[in-house]
CSV table of C-alpha atoms in Angstrom, one decimal:
chain,number,residue,atom,x,y,z
T,1,LYS,CA,-34.1,-13.1,-1.7
T,2,ILE,CA,-36.5,-11.0,-3.5
T,3,GLU,CA,-40.3,-11.4,-3.7
T,4,VAL,CA,-42.8,-9.4,-5.8
T,5,ILE,CA,-46.5,-9.2,-4.5
T,6,THR,CA,-49.4,-7.5,-6.5
T,7,GLU,CA,-52.4,-6.0,-4.8
T,8,PRO,CA,-55.5,-4.2,-6.1
T,9,GLY,CA,-55.0,-0.5,-6.5
T,10,SER,CA,-57.4,2.5,-6.2
T,11,ALA,CA,-59.2,1.6,-9.4
T,12,PRO,CA,-60.1,-1.4,-11.5
T,13,ASP,CA,-57.2,-0.5,-13.9
T,14,LYS,CA,-54.6,0.0,-11.4
T,15,ALA,CA,-52.6,-2.3,-9.1
T,16,LYS,CA,-50.0,-1.8,-6.3
T,17,ILE,CA,-46.8,-3.7,-6.9
T,18,ILE,CA,-44.9,-4.6,-3.5
T,19,ILE,CA,-41.3,-5.7,-3.6
T,20,LYS,CA,-39.9,-7.3,-0.6
T,21,GLY,CA,-36.2,-7.8,-0.3
T,22,GLU,CA,-34.1,-9.7,2.2
T,23,GLU,CA,-30.8,-8.4,2.7
T,24,GLN,CA,-27.7,-10.6,2.9
T,25,PRO,CA,-25.6,-10.4,6.3
T,26,THR,CA,-23.6,-7.2,6.1
T,27,GLY,CA,-21.4,-7.8,9.0
T,28,GLU,CA,-18.0,-9.7,8.9
T,29,LEU,CA,-15.7,-10.6,11.7
T,30,GLY,CA,-12.3,-12.0,10.8
T,31,ILE,CA,-9.4,-13.4,13.0
T,32,ALA,CA,-6.2,-13.8,11.3
T,33,GLY,CA,-2.7,-15.4,12.1
T,34,GLY,CA,0.2,-15.5,9.9
T,35,PHE,CA,3.7,-14.9,9.1
T,36,SER,CA,5.7,-12.7,6.7
T,37,SER,CA,9.3,-12.3,6.0
T,38,LEU,CA,8.9,-8.4,6.6
T,39,ASP,CA,6.8,-8.3,9.8
T,40,ARG,CA,7.5,-11.8,11.1
T,41,ALA,CA,4.8,-13.4,13.2
T,42,LEU,CA,1.4,-11.5,13.2
T,43,GLY,CA,-2.1,-11.6,14.4
T,44,ASN,CA,-5.1,-9.7,13.0
T,45,VAL,CA,-8.8,-8.9,14.1
T,46,HIS,CA,-10.8,-7.3,11.5
T,47,PHE,CA,-14.6,-6.3,11.8
T,48,THR,CA,-16.6,-4.6,9.1
T,49,GLU,CA,-20.2,-3.6,9.0
T,50,ARG,CA,-21.3,-2.7,5.4
T,51,ASN,CA,-24.8,-1.1,6.2
T,52,LEU,CA,-24.5,0.7,9.4
T,53,MET,CA,-28.0,0.9,10.8
T,54,GLY,CA,-29.4,0.6,7.3
T,55,THR,CA,-27.7,3.8,6.0
T,56,VAL,CA,-25.4,2.0,3.6
T,57,ARG,CA,-22.4,3.4,5.3
T,58,ALA,CA,-19.7,1.1,6.2
T,59,ILE,CA,-17.7,1.1,9.3
T,60,THR,CA,-14.2,-1.0,9.7
T,61,VAL,CA,-12.2,-1.8,12.7
T,62,ASP,CA,-8.8,-3.4,12.0
T,63,ALA,CA,-6.0,-4.2,14.5
T,64,THR,CA,-2.7,-6.1,13.8
T,65,ILE,CA,0.0,-7.1,16.1
T,66,ALA,CA,3.2,-8.3,14.4
T,67,THR,CA,6.8,-8.8,15.6
T,68,ARG,CA,7.8,-5.7,13.8
T,69,ARG,CA,4.7,-3.6,13.3
T,70,GLN,CA,1.5,-2.9,15.4
T,71,ASN,CA,-1.4,-1.1,13.7
T,72,PHE,CA,-5.0,-0.1,14.8
T,73,ASP,CA,-7.3,1.7,12.6
T,74,ILE,CA,-11.0,2.5,12.8
T,75,GLY,CA,-12.9,4.2,9.9
T,76,ILE,CA,-16.3,5.0,8.4
T,77,THR,CA,-17.1,5.3,4.7
T,78,ASP,CA,-20.3,6.9,3.1
T,79,PRO,CA,-20.7,6.0,-0.7
T,80,TYR,CA,-23.4,8.8,-1.2
T,81,PHE,CA,-21.9,11.6,1.1
T,82,MET,CA,-24.6,14.3,1.7
T,83,GLY,CA,-26.7,12.6,-0.9
T,84,TYR,CA,-24.2,13.1,-3.7
T,85,ASN,CA,-22.4,10.7,-6.1
T,86,LEU,CA,-19.2,11.1,-3.7
T,87,GLU,CA,-17.6,8.6,-1.4
T,88,GLY,CA,-16.7,10.3,1.9
T,89,GLY,CA,-14.8,8.8,4.7
T,90,ALA,CA,-12.8,9.3,7.9
T,91,ASN,CA,-10.5,7.3,9.9
T,92,VAL,CA,-8.2,7.3,13.0
T,93,PHE,CA,-5.3,5.3,13.4
T,94,HIS,CA,-2.2,4.3,15.4
T,95,THR,CA,1.0,2.6,14.0
T,96,ARG,CA,4.1,1.4,15.6
T,97,SER,CA,6.9,0.0,13.5
T,98,THR,CA,10.5,-1.5,13.9
T,99,ARG,CA,11.0,-2.4,10.4
T,100,LEU,CA,14.2,-0.7,10.0
T,101,ARG,CA,15.4,-1.8,13.3
T,102,SER,CA,17.6,1.2,14.1
T,103,PHE,CA,14.7,3.1,15.8
T,104,ILE,CA,10.9,2.8,16.7
T,105,GLU,CA,8.6,4.8,14.6
T,106,GLN,CA,5.0,5.7,15.9
T,107,SER,CA,2.3,7.6,14.2
T,108,THR,CA,-1.1,8.6,15.5
T,109,GLY,CA,-3.7,10.6,13.9
T,110,THR,CA,-6.9,10.9,11.6
T,111,ARG,CA,-7.5,11.1,7.8
T,112,LEU,CA,-10.3,12.5,5.8
T,113,HIS,CA,-11.1,11.8,2.2
T,114,ILE,CA,-13.6,12.3,-0.7
T,115,GLY,CA,-13.5,10.2,-3.9
T,116,TYR,CA,-15.6,10.8,-7.1
T,117,ALA,CA,-15.7,10.1,-10.7
T,118,LEU,CA,-14.4,13.0,-12.9
T,119,ALA,CA,-15.7,11.3,-16.2
T,120,GLU,CA,-15.9,7.7,-17.7
T,121,ASN,CA,-12.9,5.8,-16.6
T,122,TRP,CA,-11.5,8.9,-14.6
T,123,TYR,CA,-11.5,8.8,-10.7
T,124,GLN,CA,-9.9,11.3,-8.2
T,125,THR,CA,-9.5,11.0,-4.3
T,126,LEU,CA,-8.8,14.2,-2.2
T,127,ALA,CA,-7.5,13.7,1.2
T,128,TYR,CA,-6.5,15.4,4.5
T,129,GLY,CA,-4.4,14.1,7.2
T,130,LEU,CA,-3.3,15.2,10.6
T,131,HIS,CA,-1.0,12.9,12.7
T,132,GLN,CA,1.8,13.3,15.4
T,133,ASP,CA,4.9,11.1,14.6
T,134,MET,CA,7.4,10.0,17.1
T,135,LEU,CA,11.0,8.6,16.3
T,136,THR,CA,12.5,7.1,19.5
T,137,ASP,CA,14.7,4.5,21.0
T,138,VAL,CA,17.7,5.4,18.6
T,139,PRO,CA,20.7,3.4,19.8
T,140,THR,CA,23.9,5.3,20.2
T,141,THR,CA,25.4,2.8,17.6
T,142,ALA,CA,22.9,4.1,15.0
T,143,SER,CA,23.7,6.5,12.2
T,144,LEU,CA,24.3,10.0,13.3
T,145,TYR,CA,21.7,10.8,10.4
T,146,THR,CA,19.0,8.9,12.4
T,147,GLN,CA,20.1,10.1,15.7
T,148,GLN,CA,19.5,13.8,14.7
T,149,GLN,CA,16.0,13.2,13.8
T,150,ALA,CA,14.8,11.6,16.9
T,151,GLY,CA,11.8,13.5,18.4
T,152,LYS,CA,8.1,14.5,17.9
T,153,TYR,CA,6.7,15.9,14.8
T,154,LEU,CA,3.1,17.1,13.8
T,155,ASN,CA,2.3,16.5,10.2
T,156,SER,CA,-0.4,18.1,8.4
T,157,SER,CA,-1.1,17.5,4.8
T,158,LEU,CA,-3.2,17.5,1.7
T,159,ALA,CA,-3.1,14.7,-1.0
T,160,GLN,CA,-4.7,13.9,-4.3
T,161,SER,CA,-4.8,10.9,-6.5
T,162,LEU,CA,-5.9,11.0,-10.1
T,163,THR,CA,-6.5,7.7,-12.1
T,164,TYR,CA,-7.4,6.9,-15.5
T,165,ASP,CA,-8.6,3.2,-15.4
T,166,ARG,CA,-9.3,0.8,-18.4
T,167,ARG,CA,-8.7,-2.5,-16.8
T,168,ASN,CA,-11.4,-5.3,-17.3
T,169,SER,CA,-11.6,-5.9,-13.6
T,170,ARG,CA,-10.2,-4.1,-10.5
T,171,ARG,CA,-9.7,-7.2,-8.5
T,172,GLU,CA,-8.2,-9.8,-11.0
T,173,PRO,CA,-7.5,-7.8,-14.2
T,174,THR,CA,-6.3,-9.8,-17.3
T,175,ALA,CA,-6.4,-6.9,-19.8
T,176,GLY,CA,-6.2,-3.3,-20.0
T,177,TYR,CA,-4.2,-0.7,-18.3
T,178,ASN,CA,-4.4,2.2,-15.7
T,179,VAL,CA,-2.3,5.2,-14.8
T,180,THR,CA,-2.3,7.0,-11.5
T,181,LEU,CA,-0.8,10.5,-10.6
T,182,SER,CA,-0.6,11.1,-6.8
T,183,ASN,CA,0.8,14.0,-4.9
T,184,SER,CA,1.1,15.0,-1.3
T,185,TYR,CA,2.0,18.2,0.3
T,186,SER,CA,2.8,18.4,4.0
T,187,GLY,CA,2.9,21.8,5.6
T,188,ILE,CA,-0.4,23.2,6.2
T,189,GLY,CA,0.5,23.8,9.8
T,190,GLY,CA,2.7,21.6,11.8
T,191,ASN,CA,6.5,21.3,11.6
T,192,VAL,CA,6.9,19.0,8.9
T,193,LYS,CA,7.2,20.4,5.2
T,194,PHE,CA,7.8,18.4,2.0
T,195,LEU,CA,6.2,17.6,-1.3
T,196,LYS,CA,5.8,14.0,-2.5
T,197,ASN,CA,5.0,13.1,-6.2
T,198,ALA,CA,4.6,9.7,-8.0
T,199,LEU,CA,3.3,8.7,-11.3
T,200,GLY,CA,2.6,4.9,-11.9
T,201,ALA,CA,1.1,2.8,-14.7
T,202,SER,CA,0.2,-0.9,-15.1
T,203,ALA,CA,-0.8,-2.8,-18.3
T,204,TYR,CA,-2.3,-6.4,-18.5
T,205,TYR,CA,-2.1,-8.8,-21.3
T,206,THR,CA,-3.2,-12.3,-21.9
T,207,PRO,CA,-1.6,-14.0,-24.9
T,208,ILE,CA,-3.1,-17.4,-24.1
T,209,ASP,CA,-5.8,-18.7,-21.9
T,210,GLU,CA,-5.0,-18.3,-18.2
T,211,VAL,CA,-1.6,-16.8,-18.8
T,212,THR,CA,-1.5,-13.0,-17.9
T,213,VAL,CA,1.6,-10.8,-18.3
T,214,ASN,CA,1.7,-7.7,-16.3
T,215,PHE,CA,3.9,-4.6,-17.0
T,216,ARG,CA,4.0,-2.0,-14.2
T,217,ALA,CA,6.4,1.1,-13.6
T,218,THR,CA,6.4,3.8,-11.0
T,219,VAL,CA,8.6,7.0,-10.8
T,220,GLY,CA,8.7,9.6,-8.0
T,221,ASN,CA,10.4,12.0,-5.6
T,222,VAL,CA,10.2,13.7,-2.5
T,223,MET,CA,10.9,17.4,-2.6
T,224,LYS,CA,12.2,19.7,0.2
T,225,VAL,CA,9.9,22.8,1.0
T,226,SER,CA,11.3,26.0,2.4
T,227,SER,CA,13.9,25.6,4.8
T,228,LYS,CA,12.6,22.5,6.3
T,229,SER,CA,14.6,19.2,5.6
T,230,VAL,CA,13.1,16.2,4.4
T,231,ARG,CA,12.9,13.5,7.3
T,232,LEU,CA,14.3,10.1,7.2
T,233,THR,CA,10.8,8.7,7.8
T,234,ASP,CA,9.3,10.5,4.8
T,235,SER,CA,12.1,9.2,2.4
T,236,VAL,CA,11.5,6.4,0.0
T,237,PHE,CA,12.7,2.9,1.1
T,238,LEU,CA,12.4,0.0,-1.6
T,239,GLY,CA,13.0,-3.8,-1.0
T,240,ASN,CA,10.9,-6.7,0.2
T,241,GLU,CA,7.6,-6.7,-1.5
T,242,SER,CA,8.4,-3.4,-3.5
T,243,PHE,CA,11.6,-4.8,-4.9
T,244,ARG,CA,12.0,-8.5,-4.7
T,245,GLY,CA,15.6,-9.8,-4.1
T,246,PHE,CA,16.3,-7.2,-1.5
T,247,ALA,CA,15.4,-6.8,2.1
T,248,TYR,CA,13.2,-3.7,3.2
T,249,GLY,CA,15.5,-0.7,2.7
T,250,GLY,CA,18.0,-3.1,1.3
T,251,LEU,CA,18.9,-1.0,-1.7
T,252,GLY,CA,19.7,2.7,-1.8
T,253,PRO,CA,21.6,5.1,0.4
T,254,ARG,CA,23.3,3.7,3.5
T,255,ASP,CA,25.5,5.0,6.3
T,256,ALA,CA,29.1,3.5,5.3
T,257,ARG,CA,29.9,3.2,8.9
T,258,THR,CA,26.8,1.6,10.6
T,259,GLY,CA,25.3,0.1,7.6
T,260,ASP,CA,21.8,1.8,8.4
T,261,PRO,CA,19.6,2.3,5.4
T,262,LEU,CA,18.7,6.0,5.0
T,263,GLY,CA,16.3,6.2,2.2
T,264,GLY,CA,16.2,8.3,-0.9
T,265,THR,CA,14.4,11.2,-2.5
T,266,LEU,CA,14.4,10.0,-6.0
T,267,TYR,CA,13.2,6.6,-7.2
T,268,TRP,CA,11.9,4.5,-10.0
T,269,VAL,CA,11.0,0.9,-10.1
T,270,SER,CA,9.4,-1.3,-12.9
T,271,THR,CA,8.3,-5.0,-13.0
T,272,VAL,CA,7.5,-7.6,-15.6
T,273,GLU,CA,5.7,-10.4,-14.3
T,274,THR,CA,3.8,-13.5,-15.9
T,275,MET,CA,1.2,-15.6,-14.0
T,276,PHE,CA,0.5,-19.1,-15.4
T,277,PRO,CA,-1.3,-22.1,-14.2
T,278,ILE,CA,1.0,-25.1,-13.3
T,279,GLY,CA,-1.0,-28.1,-14.0
T,280,LEU,CA,-3.2,-28.3,-10.9
T,281,PRO,CA,-7.0,-28.0,-11.1
T,282,ASN,CA,-8.2,-24.3,-11.2
T,283,GLU,CA,-10.3,-24.9,-8.0
T,284,PHE,CA,-6.9,-25.3,-6.1
T,285,GLY,CA,-6.2,-21.5,-6.8
T,286,ILE,CA,-2.5,-22.1,-7.4
T,287,LYS,CA,-0.6,-20.2,-9.9
T,288,GLY,CA,3.0,-19.9,-10.8
T,289,ALA,CA,4.9,-16.8,-11.6
T,290,VAL,CA,8.3,-15.4,-13.2
T,291,PHE,CA,9.3,-12.0,-12.8
T,292,THR,CA,12.0,-9.3,-12.9
T,293,ASP,CA,12.2,-6.2,-10.8
T,294,ILE,CA,14.4,-3.2,-12.2
T,295,GLY,CA,15.0,0.1,-10.6
T,296,SER,CA,16.7,2.4,-8.1
T,297,VAL,CA,16.4,4.7,-5.1
T,298,TRP,CA,19.1,7.4,-4.3
T,299,LYS,CA,19.9,10.9,-3.0
T,300,THR,CA,19.4,11.3,0.8
T,301,ALA,CA,17.2,14.1,2.1
T,302,GLN,CA,20.2,16.1,3.6
T,303,LYS,CA,24.0,15.8,4.3
T,304,ILE,CA,25.2,15.3,7.8
T,305,HIS,CA,28.8,16.3,8.9
T,306,ASN,CA,30.9,13.3,9.6
T,307,VAL,CA,28.4,10.9,7.9
T,308,THR,CA,29.8,9.2,4.8
T,309,ILE,CA,26.9,7.9,2.8
T,310,ASN,CA,27.1,5.0,0.2
T,311,ASP,CA,24.9,6.0,-2.7
T,312,SER,CA,24.5,5.2,-6.4
T,313,THR,CA,21.9,5.9,-9.2
T,314,SER,CA,23.0,2.6,-10.8
T,315,PRO,CA,19.8,0.5,-11.6
T,316,ARG,CA,19.4,-2.9,-9.5
T,317,VAL,CA,18.1,-5.8,-11.2
T,318,SER,CA,16.4,-9.1,-9.8
T,319,VAL,CA,15.0,-12.1,-11.3
T,320,GLY,CA,12.8,-14.8,-9.7
T,321,VAL,CA,10.0,-17.2,-9.6
T,322,GLY,CA,7.0,-17.4,-7.3
T,323,ILE,CA,3.9,-19.3,-6.3
T,324,ALA,CA,0.6,-17.5,-5.6
T,325,TRP,CA,-2.2,-19.6,-3.7
T,326,LYS,CA,-5.6,-18.5,-2.9
T,327,SER,CA,-5.8,-20.8,0.0
T,328,PRO,CA,-8.9,-21.4,2.1
T,329,LEU,CA,-7.2,-19.7,4.9
T,330,GLY,CA,-6.1,-16.6,2.8
T,331,PRO,CA,-3.7,-15.5,0.4
T,332,LEU,CA,-0.2,-16.9,0.3
T,333,ARG,CA,2.6,-15.8,-1.8
T,334,LEU,CA,6.4,-17.4,-1.9
T,335,ASN,CA,8.9,-15.7,-4.1
T,336,TYR,CA,12.6,-16.7,-4.6
T,337,ALA,CA,14.5,-13.7,-6.3
T,338,ILE,CA,18.1,-13.4,-7.2
T,339,PRO,CA,19.8,-9.9,-7.6
T,340,ILE,CA,21.7,-10.1,-10.6
T,341,LYS,CA,22.8,-6.6,-10.7
T,342,LYS,CA,23.4,-4.7,-7.1
T,343,GLN,CA,25.8,-2.5,-5.3
T,344,SER,CA,28.3,-3.8,-2.7
T,345,PHE,CA,26.5,-2.1,0.2
T,346,ASP,CA,23.1,-3.3,-0.6
T,347,GLU,CA,21.4,-6.0,1.5
T,348,PRO,CA,19.8,-8.8,-0.5
T,349,GLU,CA,17.0,-11.2,0.7
T,350,ARG,CA,16.5,-14.1,-1.7
T,351,PHE,CA,13.2,-15.5,-0.1
T,352,LEU,CA,9.9,-13.4,0.5
T,353,PHE,CA,7.2,-15.3,2.2
T,354,GLY,CA,3.8,-13.9,3.3
T,355,VAL,CA,0.5,-15.4,4.4
T,356,SER,CA,-2.5,-14.4,6.4
T,357,SER,CA,-5.0,-16.9,7.5
T,358,GLN,CA,-8.8,-16.4,8.7
T,359,PHE,CA,-11.0,-18.7,10.4
């Protein structure tokens, strides 16, 4: 609500203009429950205050408890850090994951970041992270590759992300494209050393009303630095949402004896997806999708004596259909994907289902 009031000024030809503004509510509390094929049953509590004590700083608290993952994160963001046109922020977090089922992975730490516009359509983010990682509860039946990496690690890293963005919308683009280069170096102190790089691009095209085609692709690697080996948990795992038609970690290097996924250090993945209406009124927020995912991940970070690894650079291909629904309780996505090109040691997963509900 905006109200403009005029009052007599200090002279007959002057006036005071008083503008009164009523701010919208800036706080938000969300309670969510849902199910996903990756994390199974989940619950979430989310709190955001977008104008902390009238300073325009935002504070966020997020906690998720799921069958295979638990996460707690609290952060603060200042869109005009130190009075400049910079976005500065900090957060602390704790995560615990059993997504790969052959060990428990925990990470506790903090992250600082600064983001800014370099020029028109060019954006960059710089970040520093410090966290302690633990890999525990590795069963004796697990891969020797995994058993040898159990323990505590201190990871100190610098990262940057550079983006050129020409999309017509960041939230729901229907035209344009963007390209992002990201790099992360771990080894500024701590006992973890590696360099991770990724180059990704995405393009959107709407040939007819309400039908949008999205092309996207990413290529990347994880590189060994000095004498330190790249850890299993820093390797790349594809599958589930990142490569439909396969389980999380379902394609790529795998212990030939135990079947445990080991991740890779080289990868590429590309997607072509078309979203279209299915005849229901627009207010229902339901669209259909057809897609194909193509890519591969290969080359484990190290070789272990007496461990035979199944690995292949051959591309995997899946095709599928899906339904996306902007439901009143939150976004829902149901995909059915069929791997039409895979390796004998890969782990397919045809159904992918995810939903979160807020009330």
